Tab-separated table of N, CA and C in Angstrom:
chain	number	residue	atom	x	y	z
A	996	MET	N	164.228	-109.150	-227.752
A	996	MET	CA	163.252	-109.801	-228.610
A	996	MET	C	162.484	-110.903	-227.777
A	997	ASN	N	163.233	-111.595	-226.956
A	997	ASN	CA	162.737	-112.591	-226.173
A	997	ASN	C	161.692	-112.073	-225.193
A	998	ASP	N	161.984	-110.885	-224.732
A	998	ASP	CA	160.990	-110.059	-223.774
A	998	ASP	C	159.741	-109.805	-224.537
A	999	ALA	N	159.876	-109.408	-225.811
A	999	ALA	CA	158.658	-109.047	-226.528
A	999	ALA	C	157.730	-110.387	-226.657
A	1000	ARG	N	158.450	-111.465	-226.940
A	1000	ARG	CA	157.600	-112.793	-226.953
A	1000	ARG	C	156.946	-113.034	-225.647
A	1001	SER	N	157.645	-112.947	-224.703
A	1001	SER	CA	157.163	-113.231	-223.319
A	1001	SER	C	155.947	-112.291	-223.007
A	1002	LYS	N	156.017	-111.064	-223.364
A	1002	LYS	CA	154.953	-110.117	-223.093
A	1002	LYS	C	153.840	-110.437	-223.998
A	1003	HIS	N	154.052	-110.765	-225.078
A	1003	HIS	CA	152.933	-111.231	-226.068
A	1003	HIS	C	152.155	-112.432	-225.554
A	1004	HIS	N	152.981	-113.477	-225.099
A	1004	HIS	CA	152.384	-114.597	-224.590
A	1004	HIS	C	151.616	-114.216	-223.368
A	1005	THR	N	152.073	-113.469	-222.366
A	1005	THR	CA	151.364	-113.089	-221.268
A	1005	THR	C	150.104	-112.436	-221.595
A	1006	ASP	N	150.141	-111.530	-222.621
A	1006	ASP	CA	148.932	-110.708	-223.128
A	1006	ASP	C	147.980	-111.789	-223.533
A	1007	ASP	N	148.353	-112.824	-224.240
A	1007	ASP	CA	147.339	-113.698	-224.833
A	1007	ASP	C	146.646	-114.515	-223.699
A	1008	ALA	N	147.503	-114.839	-222.658
A	1008	ALA	CA	147.081	-115.717	-221.444
A	1008	ALA	C	145.979	-114.769	-220.657
A	1009	GLN	N	146.324	-113.473	-220.678
A	1009	GLN	CA	145.310	-112.648	-219.956
A	1009	GLN	C	143.966	-112.484	-220.756
A	1010	LYS	N	144.047	-112.532	-221.969
A	1010	LYS	CA	142.875	-112.334	-222.956
A	1010	LYS	C	141.990	-113.516	-222.956
A	1011	ARG	N	142.618	-114.681	-222.650
A	1011	ARG	CA	141.835	-116.034	-222.830
A	1011	ARG	C	140.516	-115.942	-222.038
A	1012	PRO	N	140.579	-115.591	-220.787
A	1012	PRO	CA	139.349	-115.663	-220.019
A	1012	PRO	C	138.370	-114.703	-220.614
A	1013	MET	N	138.786	-113.554	-221.106
A	1013	MET	CA	137.895	-112.537	-221.729
A	1013	MET	C	137.265	-113.097	-223.002
A	1014	VAL	N	138.087	-113.794	-223.832
A	1014	VAL	CA	137.578	-114.390	-225.024
A	1014	VAL	C	136.559	-115.475	-224.597
A	1015	ARG	N	136.872	-116.346	-223.686
A	1015	ARG	CA	136.026	-117.397	-223.316
A	1015	ARG	C	134.696	-116.795	-222.845
A	1016	ARG	N	134.697	-115.659	-221.915
A	1016	ARG	CA	133.451	-115.151	-221.614
A	1016	ARG	C	132.624	-114.504	-222.728
A	1017	ARG	N	133.368	-113.902	-223.750
A	1017	ARG	CA	132.638	-113.425	-224.919
A	1017	ARG	C	131.970	-114.476	-225.652
A	1018	GLU	N	132.801	-115.675	-225.862
A	1018	GLU	CA	132.133	-116.766	-226.529
A	1018	GLU	C	131.044	-117.408	-225.915
A	1019	GLU	N	131.059	-117.460	-224.434
A	1019	GLU	CA	129.973	-117.925	-223.654
A	1019	GLU	C	128.779	-117.080	-223.738
A	1020	PHE	N	129.014	-115.736	-223.651
A	1020	PHE	CA	127.924	-114.865	-223.861
A	1020	PHE	C	127.370	-114.851	-225.303
A	1021	ALA	N	128.052	-114.995	-226.252
A	1021	ALA	CA	127.531	-115.247	-227.561
A	1021	ALA	C	126.654	-116.417	-227.631
A	1022	ALA	N	127.145	-117.455	-227.070
A	1022	ALA	CA	126.334	-118.683	-227.129
A	1022	ALA	C	125.014	-118.530	-226.307
A	1023	TYR	N	125.045	-117.900	-225.175
A	1023	TYR	CA	123.931	-117.675	-224.428
A	1023	TYR	C	122.913	-116.693	-225.171
A	1024	ALA	N	123.482	-115.745	-225.757
A	1024	ALA	CA	122.615	-114.771	-226.514
A	1024	ALA	C	121.967	-115.397	-227.664
A	1025	GLU	N	122.631	-116.276	-228.325
A	1025	GLU	CA	122.094	-117.114	-229.470
A	1025	GLU	C	120.906	-117.952	-228.948
A	1026	GLN	N	121.119	-118.660	-227.885
A	1026	GLN	CA	120.062	-119.565	-227.250
A	1026	GLN	C	118.872	-118.706	-226.806
A	1027	GLU	N	119.079	-117.630	-226.253
A	1027	GLU	CA	118.026	-116.784	-225.787
A	1027	GLU	C	117.265	-116.216	-226.931
A	1028	THR	N	117.957	-115.778	-228.017
A	1028	THR	CA	117.342	-115.389	-229.271
A	1028	THR	C	116.401	-116.371	-229.822
A	1029	GLU	N	116.856	-117.585	-229.943
A	1029	GLU	CA	116.133	-118.784	-230.452
A	1029	GLU	C	114.875	-119.008	-229.465
A	1030	ARG	N	115.084	-118.917	-228.195
A	1030	ARG	CA	114.016	-119.207	-227.282
A	1030	ARG	C	112.869	-118.137	-227.408
A	1031	VAL	N	113.368	-116.850	-227.457
A	1031	VAL	CA	112.327	-115.817	-227.675
A	1031	VAL	C	111.565	-115.846	-228.994
A	1032	GLN	N	112.345	-116.250	-230.048
A	1032	GLN	CA	111.791	-116.364	-231.413
A	1032	GLN	C	110.726	-117.510	-231.327
A	1033	ARG	N	111.052	-118.701	-230.604
A	1033	ARG	CA	110.109	-119.783	-230.567
A	1033	ARG	C	108.798	-119.351	-229.835
A	1034	ALA	N	109.061	-118.560	-228.710
A	1034	ALA	CA	107.925	-118.041	-227.951
A	1034	ALA	C	107.021	-117.139	-228.813
A	1035	ALA	N	107.679	-116.186	-229.508
A	1035	ALA	CA	106.827	-115.315	-230.326
A	1035	ALA	C	106.091	-116.094	-231.533
A	1036	GLU	N	106.728	-117.093	-232.042
A	1036	GLU	CA	106.110	-117.980	-233.010
A	1036	GLU	C	104.944	-118.743	-232.482
A	1037	ASN	N	105.021	-119.195	-231.195
A	1037	ASN	CA	103.994	-119.922	-230.525
A	1037	ASN	C	102.832	-118.886	-230.262
A	1038	ALA	N	103.219	-117.700	-229.840
A	1038	ALA	CA	102.167	-116.706	-229.447
A	1038	ALA	C	101.409	-116.342	-230.707
A	1039	ILE	N	102.052	-116.059	-231.827
A	1039	ILE	CA	101.431	-115.768	-233.093
A	1039	ILE	C	100.469	-116.996	-233.493
A	1040	ALA	N	100.950	-118.085	-233.419
A	1040	ALA	CA	100.111	-119.264	-233.831
A	1040	ALA	C	98.845	-119.331	-232.895
A	1041	GLY	N	98.956	-119.050	-231.621
A	1041	GLY	CA	97.836	-118.932	-230.696
A	1041	GLY	C	96.845	-117.829	-231.103
A	1042	PHE	N	97.320	-116.667	-231.444
A	1042	PHE	CA	96.534	-115.565	-231.910
A	1042	PHE	C	95.819	-115.953	-233.110
A	1043	ASN	N	96.496	-116.572	-234.034
A	1043	ASN	CA	95.907	-117.024	-235.363
A	1043	ASN	C	94.788	-118.001	-235.105
A	1044	GLU	N	94.966	-118.983	-234.159
A	1044	GLU	CA	93.950	-119.820	-233.766
A	1044	GLU	C	92.665	-119.089	-233.160
A	1045	GLU	N	93.001	-118.121	-232.371
A	1045	GLU	CA	91.957	-117.361	-231.776
A	1045	GLU	C	91.161	-116.515	-232.842
A	1046	ILE	N	91.876	-115.942	-233.793
A	1046	ILE	CA	91.283	-115.290	-234.804
A	1046	ILE	C	90.287	-116.260	-235.656
A	1047	GLU	N	90.873	-117.404	-235.981
A	1047	GLU	CA	89.956	-118.310	-236.796
A	1047	GLU	C	88.894	-118.833	-236.001
A	1048	GLU	N	88.901	-118.992	-234.714
A	1048	GLU	CA	87.699	-119.361	-233.913
A	1048	GLU	C	86.762	-118.229	-233.902
A	1049	SER	N	87.261	-116.924	-233.844
A	1049	SER	CA	86.310	-115.828	-233.678
A	1049	SER	C	85.595	-115.719	-235.032
A	1050	ARG	N	86.323	-115.854	-236.115
A	1050	ARG	CA	85.706	-115.850	-237.506
A	1050	ARG	C	84.659	-116.897	-237.624
A	1051	ALA	N	84.890	-118.178	-237.161
A	1051	ALA	CA	83.836	-119.161	-237.166
A	1051	ALA	C	82.660	-118.721	-236.379
A	1052	GLU	N	82.818	-118.140	-235.315
A	1052	GLU	CA	81.697	-117.742	-234.401
A	1052	GLU	C	80.895	-116.617	-235.080
A	1053	ILE	N	81.655	-115.669	-235.616
A	1053	ILE	CA	80.966	-114.635	-236.436
A	1053	ILE	C	80.170	-115.196	-237.562
A	1054	ALA	N	80.685	-116.106	-238.328
A	1054	ALA	CA	79.869	-116.774	-239.366
A	1054	ALA	C	78.782	-117.431	-238.857
A	1055	ASP	N	78.825	-118.141	-237.789
A	1055	ASP	CA	77.705	-118.883	-237.125
A	1055	ASP	C	76.600	-117.829	-236.671
A	1056	VAL	N	76.901	-116.642	-236.195
A	1056	VAL	CA	75.967	-115.625	-235.795
A	1056	VAL	C	75.320	-115.139	-237.001
A	1057	ARG	N	76.124	-114.799	-238.003
A	1057	ARG	CA	75.442	-114.253	-239.223
A	1057	ARG	C	74.565	-115.239	-239.847
A	1058	LEU	N	74.938	-116.320	-239.944
A	1058	LEU	CA	74.001	-117.513	-240.505
A	1058	LEU	C	72.644	-117.535	-239.575
A	1059	ARG	N	72.748	-117.502	-238.310
A	1059	ARG	CA	71.620	-117.548	-237.460
A	1059	ARG	C	70.764	-116.284	-237.779
A	1060	VAL	N	71.436	-115.119	-237.850
A	1060	VAL	CA	70.618	-113.910	-238.038
A	1060	VAL	C	69.884	-113.898	-239.400
A	1061	GLU	N	70.560	-114.553	-240.452
A	1061	GLU	CA	69.982	-114.461	-241.772
A	1061	GLU	C	68.800	-115.393	-241.832
A	1062	GLN	N	68.903	-116.573	-240.906
A	1062	GLN	CA	67.788	-117.570	-241.042
A	1062	GLN	C	66.559	-117.136	-240.254
A	1063	GLN	N	66.620	-116.058	-239.454
A	1063	GLN	CA	65.539	-115.601	-238.740
A	1063	GLN	C	64.638	-114.749	-239.611
């Protein structure tokens, strides 16, 4: 029985680096997901600004055409 405990303890010791790597990767993946999400939100905000600017330009052109 003592041998079984020793083997179990050894198995746990061998798994620790793997568990640590998994946890590090999970933290990295979460950070990257947040970074990509922020980048996407910023890109969308930029596109929305461009759309609004284009709409304003179109409205100006329409107004000028109507006034002619």
